[in-house]
Every structure is written in structure tokens, then in C-alpha cells.
XYZ file of C-alpha atoms in Angstrom:
387
model
C 129.155 106.899 87.220
C 129.216 104.490 90.052
C 127.271 101.753 89.763
C 127.054 100.009 92.941
C 124.854 96.361 93.443
C 124.186 95.190 96.584
C 123.213 91.459 96.544
C 122.112 88.481 98.893
C 120.556 86.179 100.822
C 117.101 87.044 101.043
C 115.934 88.811 103.930
C 118.980 90.183 104.989
C 117.876 93.950 104.571
C 119.713 95.065 101.498
C 115.882 97.026 100.371
C 117.358 99.227 103.028
C 121.163 99.384 103.157
C 120.455 100.532 99.507
C 118.435 102.834 100.379
C 119.891 104.275 103.613
C 123.353 104.466 101.375
C 121.582 106.092 98.843
C 120.466 108.513 100.952
C 123.528 109.487 102.776
C 124.871 110.266 100.088
C 122.777 112.148 98.047
C 122.713 114.087 101.020
C 126.056 115.118 100.701
C 125.455 116.909 97.195
C 125.633 113.688 94.741
C 122.764 113.241 92.448
C 121.150 110.345 93.408
C 119.819 107.763 91.326
C 118.670 104.192 92.976
C 116.352 100.444 91.620
C 115.397 97.260 93.102
C 115.489 95.088 89.615
C 113.728 92.445 92.747
C 110.691 90.931 90.721
C 108.978 91.663 94.180
C 109.824 94.859 95.419
C 110.687 96.313 98.283
C 111.854 99.667 97.763
C 109.190 102.312 97.826
C 107.524 100.774 100.296
C 110.924 101.722 102.519
C 110.970 105.571 101.601
C 106.901 104.725 101.702
C 106.691 106.250 98.737
C 104.732 104.912 95.810
C 107.276 104.072 92.632
C 107.146 103.425 89.295
C 109.471 102.372 86.303
C 109.901 106.845 85.865
C 113.012 108.099 88.582
C 110.987 110.217 91.408
C 112.324 112.946 92.663
C 112.513 111.399 97.353
C 114.212 115.083 98.222
C 117.474 117.216 96.931
C 119.651 114.925 95.112
C 117.893 111.493 95.460
C 115.640 109.605 93.768
C 114.214 106.204 93.414
C 112.379 104.180 90.456
C 111.031 101.263 90.759
C 112.024 98.650 86.362
C 108.223 97.509 85.608
C 109.144 94.641 82.929
C 106.600 94.432 81.173
C 106.411 98.021 79.910
C 110.489 97.354 79.192
C 109.792 94.185 77.966
C 106.396 95.662 75.406
C 108.683 99.286 74.638
C 112.040 97.043 73.391
C 110.974 93.306 72.956
C 109.051 94.579 69.312
C 110.096 92.658 65.881
C 112.397 90.129 68.096
C 108.663 88.624 69.246
C 106.125 90.044 66.972
C 108.830 87.369 64.629
C 108.813 84.584 67.519
C 104.812 85.129 67.782
C 104.562 84.183 64.601
C 107.385 81.547 64.238
C 105.187 79.353 67.059
C 101.264 79.834 65.906
C 101.433 79.548 62.216
C 100.751 76.235 63.367
C 99.262 76.271 65.893
C 97.321 79.088 66.013
C 96.916 81.251 68.982
C 96.508 79.707 72.892
C 97.971 80.664 76.125
C 100.320 78.040 76.151
C 101.974 79.745 73.458
C 101.975 83.176 74.613
C 103.915 81.450 77.388
C 106.651 80.462 75.133
C 107.373 83.729 74.948
C 108.828 84.909 78.932
C 112.326 83.294 77.721
C 113.988 81.554 81.132
C 116.327 85.395 82.703
C 115.241 88.289 79.958
C 113.733 89.632 83.468
C 116.821 90.386 83.894
C 118.945 91.269 81.195
C 115.910 93.854 80.482
C 117.061 95.426 83.708
C 120.443 95.686 82.364
C 119.571 96.914 79.271
C 118.190 99.686 82.398
C 121.141 99.733 83.893
C 123.049 100.918 81.118
C 120.552 103.550 79.343
C 121.792 105.656 82.719
C 124.799 104.732 82.496
C 124.813 106.565 79.335
C 122.649 108.941 79.918
C 125.040 110.807 82.178
C 121.521 112.564 84.461
C 123.422 111.531 87.652
C 126.130 110.536 89.686
C 125.662 107.321 90.985
C 123.558 104.731 90.404
C 122.255 102.028 93.036
C 120.889 98.618 92.895
C 119.175 97.356 95.752
C 119.534 93.878 93.577
C 116.851 90.681 94.126
C 118.694 87.819 96.660
C 121.237 85.973 96.270
C 119.409 83.197 93.088
C 118.746 86.246 91.111
C 121.195 88.575 91.377
C 123.652 85.846 89.736
C 121.041 85.331 86.632
C 120.791 88.990 86.834
C 124.421 89.156 86.739
C 125.022 86.283 84.143
C 123.102 87.114 81.412
C 124.850 88.806 79.010
C 128.294 86.833 78.890
C 125.234 84.223 78.088
C 122.996 86.011 75.767
C 126.467 86.714 74.081
C 127.439 83.639 73.846
C 124.091 82.096 72.709
C 124.413 85.042 69.813
C 127.534 83.618 67.978
C 126.860 79.699 69.403
C 123.863 79.075 68.327
C 122.071 81.322 66.594
C 125.004 81.773 63.867
C 122.472 82.544 60.362
C 123.502 85.292 59.010
C 121.372 88.106 56.954
C 122.214 86.485 53.874
C 121.937 83.411 54.140
C 117.806 84.376 55.317
C 117.734 86.262 52.161
C 118.617 83.072 50.318
C 116.865 81.023 51.602
C 113.488 82.940 52.581
C 111.129 82.244 49.665
C 112.251 78.365 49.174
C 111.666 77.623 53.753
C 108.404 80.322 53.868
C 107.399 78.292 50.253
C 107.808 74.759 51.370
C 108.169 74.404 55.092
C 105.427 76.615 55.879
C 107.291 79.008 58.635
C 108.300 82.467 58.982
C 111.948 84.008 58.431
C 113.165 86.764 59.692
C 113.191 90.266 57.753
C 115.764 92.599 58.257
C 114.082 94.713 61.252
C 114.046 91.827 62.823
C 117.864 90.943 62.179
C 118.228 94.577 63.039
C 117.108 94.601 66.827
C 118.359 91.015 66.859
C 122.284 92.939 66.159
C 120.683 96.641 68.523
C 119.652 93.762 71.162
C 123.538 91.990 70.661
C 124.919 95.601 70.035
C 123.728 95.876 74.198
C 124.371 94.105 75.518
C 128.350 93.462 75.142
C 128.812 97.332 76.414
C 126.366 95.861 78.827
C 128.898 93.367 79.440
C 131.703 95.553 78.894
C 131.001 97.762 81.167
C 129.784 94.999 84.948
C 133.166 94.321 84.181
C 134.518 97.491 84.341
C 135.682 97.309 87.734
C 137.121 101.233 88.421
C 132.949 102.069 87.541
C 131.384 99.261 89.016
C 131.050 97.230 91.677
C 129.408 94.450 94.248
C 128.676 95.078 98.099
C 127.628 91.754 99.704
C 124.726 92.024 102.502
C 124.745 89.334 105.507
C 123.702 88.969 109.087
C 125.632 87.388 111.541
C 124.190 84.180 110.918
C 126.495 80.672 109.842
C 123.477 79.792 106.919
C 123.424 82.921 106.440
C 127.055 83.654 105.797
C 127.265 80.440 104.017
C 125.046 81.744 101.735
C 126.918 85.648 101.871
C 130.430 82.972 100.838
C 129.439 81.258 97.761
C 127.932 84.446 96.343
C 131.377 85.599 96.678
C 132.632 82.997 94.716
C 130.439 82.902 91.972
C 130.719 87.089 91.132
C 134.619 86.253 91.057
C 133.620 82.967 89.058
C 132.541 85.930 86.644
C 134.840 87.759 87.181
C 132.857 91.163 89.343
C 134.899 92.953 91.507
C 133.249 92.835 95.427
C 134.273 95.702 97.469
C 132.701 95.262 100.550
C 131.585 93.326 103.190
C 128.198 95.282 104.950
C 126.574 92.937 108.438
C 123.938 93.797 108.750
C 121.229 93.339 111.961
C 123.951 93.013 114.527
C 122.491 92.892 118.567
C 124.724 95.781 120.971
C 126.070 94.836 124.460
C 123.015 97.185 126.074
C 120.362 95.382 123.500
C 121.834 92.024 123.919
C 121.301 91.255 127.936
C 119.041 88.862 129.459
C 117.436 86.388 126.485
C 119.657 87.770 123.547
C 123.499 87.140 125.674
C 123.966 84.530 124.568
C 122.957 85.460 120.836
C 125.641 87.749 121.242
C 127.556 85.353 122.078
C 127.319 83.565 118.414
C 127.489 86.482 116.592
C 130.326 87.312 117.509
C 131.882 84.165 116.763
C 131.084 84.104 113.330
C 132.149 88.558 112.947
C 135.221 86.964 113.203
C 135.172 84.318 110.735
C 133.619 86.937 108.418
C 137.014 88.388 109.767
C 138.780 86.337 108.946
C 137.421 85.149 105.696
C 136.938 87.596 103.854
C 140.209 89.161 103.791
C 141.486 92.618 102.832
C 137.915 93.344 101.972
C 136.387 95.611 104.348
C 133.549 94.436 106.300
C 130.888 96.942 107.671
C 129.115 96.346 111.410
C 125.292 97.658 110.921
C 123.609 96.908 115.060
C 119.964 95.683 114.480
C 118.017 99.421 114.714
C 114.942 99.867 117.829
C 113.345 100.539 115.517
C 111.655 100.110 112.149
C 113.965 101.275 108.986
C 111.298 102.915 106.638
C 111.279 106.754 105.752
C 113.516 109.465 104.806
C 114.503 110.632 107.907
C 115.337 107.121 109.365
C 117.496 105.567 106.378
C 119.288 108.569 106.385
C 120.372 107.770 110.084
C 121.850 104.459 108.744
C 123.312 105.468 106.670
C 125.568 107.390 108.416
C 126.309 104.613 110.714
C 126.495 102.080 108.054
C 130.210 103.573 106.540
C 132.214 104.929 108.954
C 134.588 106.919 107.736
C 133.979 105.656 104.117
C 133.695 107.037 101.816
C 130.562 105.136 99.741
C 130.985 106.421 96.224
C 134.733 105.305 96.286
C 136.533 101.929 94.883
C 136.682 100.632 98.269
C 138.654 96.231 97.397
C 139.925 95.918 94.532
C 140.712 92.370 93.841
C 143.259 90.561 91.638
C 140.852 87.738 89.465
C 142.602 86.449 87.164
C 146.130 86.230 87.066
C 148.661 85.021 83.815
C 152.801 83.619 84.588
C 155.083 82.164 82.911
C 154.937 78.893 85.059
C 158.829 77.736 85.942
C 158.581 74.491 83.909
C 157.180 76.044 81.353
C 154.682 76.945 79.950
C 151.463 79.178 81.723
C 149.987 78.911 84.806
C 146.438 80.731 85.038
C 144.527 81.474 88.018
C 141.235 82.965 88.599
C 140.413 83.622 93.474
C 137.524 81.387 94.016
C 137.648 81.542 97.482
C 134.937 79.106 99.849
C 135.043 75.967 97.663
C 135.117 72.421 98.681
C 137.787 70.852 95.822
C 135.179 68.100 94.587
C 132.809 70.483 92.948
C 134.945 72.105 90.538
C 135.079 70.798 86.680
C 137.422 71.911 84.404
C 136.735 71.380 80.042
C 138.815 72.352 76.842
C 137.802 73.216 74.214
C 139.463 74.962 71.441
C 139.843 78.590 73.031
C 137.473 77.881 74.979
C 137.547 76.932 78.922
C 134.649 75.731 80.686
C 134.011 75.869 84.600
C 131.948 74.770 86.887
C 131.070 74.986 90.375
C 128.126 72.744 91.902
C 125.371 74.279 89.722
C 127.328 77.325 88.411
C 128.756 76.716 85.028
C 130.810 79.562 82.452
C 132.121 79.359 79.236
C 134.768 81.637 78.314
C 137.233 82.711 75.609
C 140.735 82.003 77.092
C 143.267 85.408 77.171
C 145.137 85.647 74.032
C 148.471 84.610 75.528
C 146.905 80.922 75.968
C 145.305 80.307 72.665
C 146.263 77.381 71.100
C 147.661 75.858 74.622
C 146.226 72.721 76.050
C 145.610 71.970 80.120
C 148.057 70.042 81.175
C 146.916 69.915 85.075
C 145.158 72.507 88.152
C 144.706 72.707 91.809
C 142.944 74.691 94.188
C 144.924 75.827 96.824
C 144.811 78.683 99.390
C 141.554 79.683 97.295
C 142.697 79.630 94.043
C 141.812 77.697 91.070
C 145.698 77.256 89.133
C 145.302 76.092 85.498
C 148.656 74.645 84.050
C 148.614 75.372 79.941
C 151.350 73.980 78.077
């Protein structure tokens, strides 16, 4: 099953582009599910239908849903949540503040991603289109599986046997509850799901991300930043969609200057993103709402390209033998200021930061036991030399 995620700054028209794409693909005969992971859902408004946590048939081959994280929370949190409740309330008693502690940052995003994996496993649809939240929340969504795995492996090393041995002593002396077998089972299942999910999201033969932008400098800057962060986490961006472009006919008089500004911005997009396909979408003369209008838009986005295809694939991480010995580990992350980059190595782990985004990951096998000797950033690539 193909999975296509649409992301971008708030207000660029992600939902309309996602829904239009889904409508076009469904009309051409493939079974499509479009789902929204944005907590401020607007997908139902786009189709003018009331959507829920269960897929609703919009037209033949076209289904839509809005993730309800409260329902997903109740269904999947189960024993883990019950144990943490006991832990929090064992000393202080139940309170609103304690209940709020059970809402972990990023957990809504995690539940939405697990839903993507479940839909993929069911194999009921040919295409899953995901209407993501604005850029910042989307990054939380996409990097959470790797962070959760790291947290489980590094910060939560307590094993089942240790807990069984310590349980009577701890509960008697410290008077706090220890997790039971059901809780450990649920943690194991959750961890397994996260691991499978992480592998799925990095499978470039199935999953691609498309960035939606408008031809305005501040929005394009956000798109470039988003592109850099997505590459840092090894996600494949296979298209840039420039929405709300003025037509020459519609940009006369007052809007003539805007046409010039947009033309400069579009030129910047083509030059900046190089070989990645760029699709321009003219500003419609009417509100893009309901199936017929969305289908019309879908037929005018991709030109001759098939939106189901992987439209572009780039090699993001590469390892090459260096001329002076050792290895060069290069990462394709354009649009980054050199001063915003930071590196740190601890054993076989590498930490890379770009401003407020940070990724910790285990180095490839070839680089195990080797240390960083230097690094430089040129032509949009971070090259780290290991010896």
C-alpha cells in the first residue's frame, strides 16, 4: 500500500490538496483512504461531511476519516495508563493535576502514527493519504517513533525479571506499586508496534512526503526548513506543491505587483529544490469544497504525472571511503546555516542538531569503533570524516 503524507505551514491549503489528490486517484479506480492527523480537523469541512474515527465512504473508492486520539488512547493505552495512574496517585490521591500528567507530550502524534501502521497492515486500500498537522506538529509526529525507541532502550531498561524480584520489597518498603505482567506485555507490544512503524515510515518504496507551500518568501523559508528536518530523519520528500498561484489573467491591476513577487518566489523554489518535481496550482475562482470541486482541483495539480507514483527519490545518507583513509559519512540536508549545526559522538551513537531539532541514532556498522576527525558543510551536504 502506498502512503503519501502532505505537510506544510498552516494555511497553505494542505487539506484541500490532500483531499483533491485522494479524489483524483479514487476516480481513476484505486481504493483510497484519506485521514487527518491534525487535532484541529478540517478534512470533514473540506468534503462537507461529518467524519469520525471510522472511515466514511465519500464516493466510490474514496473513504475519509479523522483520527480521534481520545478513542485511540482508551483502546491502546489500557494497562500502561492504569499502572501510571496507580504510580501517580499512590502518594497523593487522585487530582486534576495528576490526570494531566497522564497526557504525555507527543502521545497524540504517536497514536496517529500507530493508526497509519494498522491501516497499512489491514491492506484494505491501495493508497493511504495523510493530511498532516502544520509543520512543527508533523515533525513531532514523524520523529516520535525513533525517540520513543531510544527512550525505551536507554531510559527504561528495567526488565521483567528484575521487577518480579524487586516487587515485594519495593511495594512493602517504598509503598509504590510495581508493574505487573500485563503492563509489561503491553509495553512489549507497544514497543514492537513502534519498531515496525519506524521501519515502515523509512521504507522509501512505500512512503513519501509532499510539502505544500505558497509562493511567499516566509512560507518558502518554512518549506525549506521543513525539508532539511525531514532529510535529517531520513524521510523521502518526492514533490513540492506550490498552491494559490495567481494566473496572469487574474492578476491585473491591483494584483499585478503580487504576480511579480510570486514569479520571483516560484523561480527560487525551482532553483532551490533542484530535481524534485514542483507542481504549481493556480488560485481557484471559487471555494474548494465538496467532492466535485476537489476532483476538479485534483485533475489540475499533477499535469502528466501520476500522483500514486514515487515522484522522486534521493539518497540522503551515504558512506564512502575517504582518499586520506577512513570514511566520509555524508547527509544531504540543504538550506541549513553552518552555524546552526552541532555534532556529538558517544561510542557508536551520533547526535546531530539543527537549531532546535535534534536526532540521536546508532551509526552504521562500518563506522562502529571509529571516531569523528572533522566535519564540513558544503553544497547542501554535511560531510563527517571518521577515522
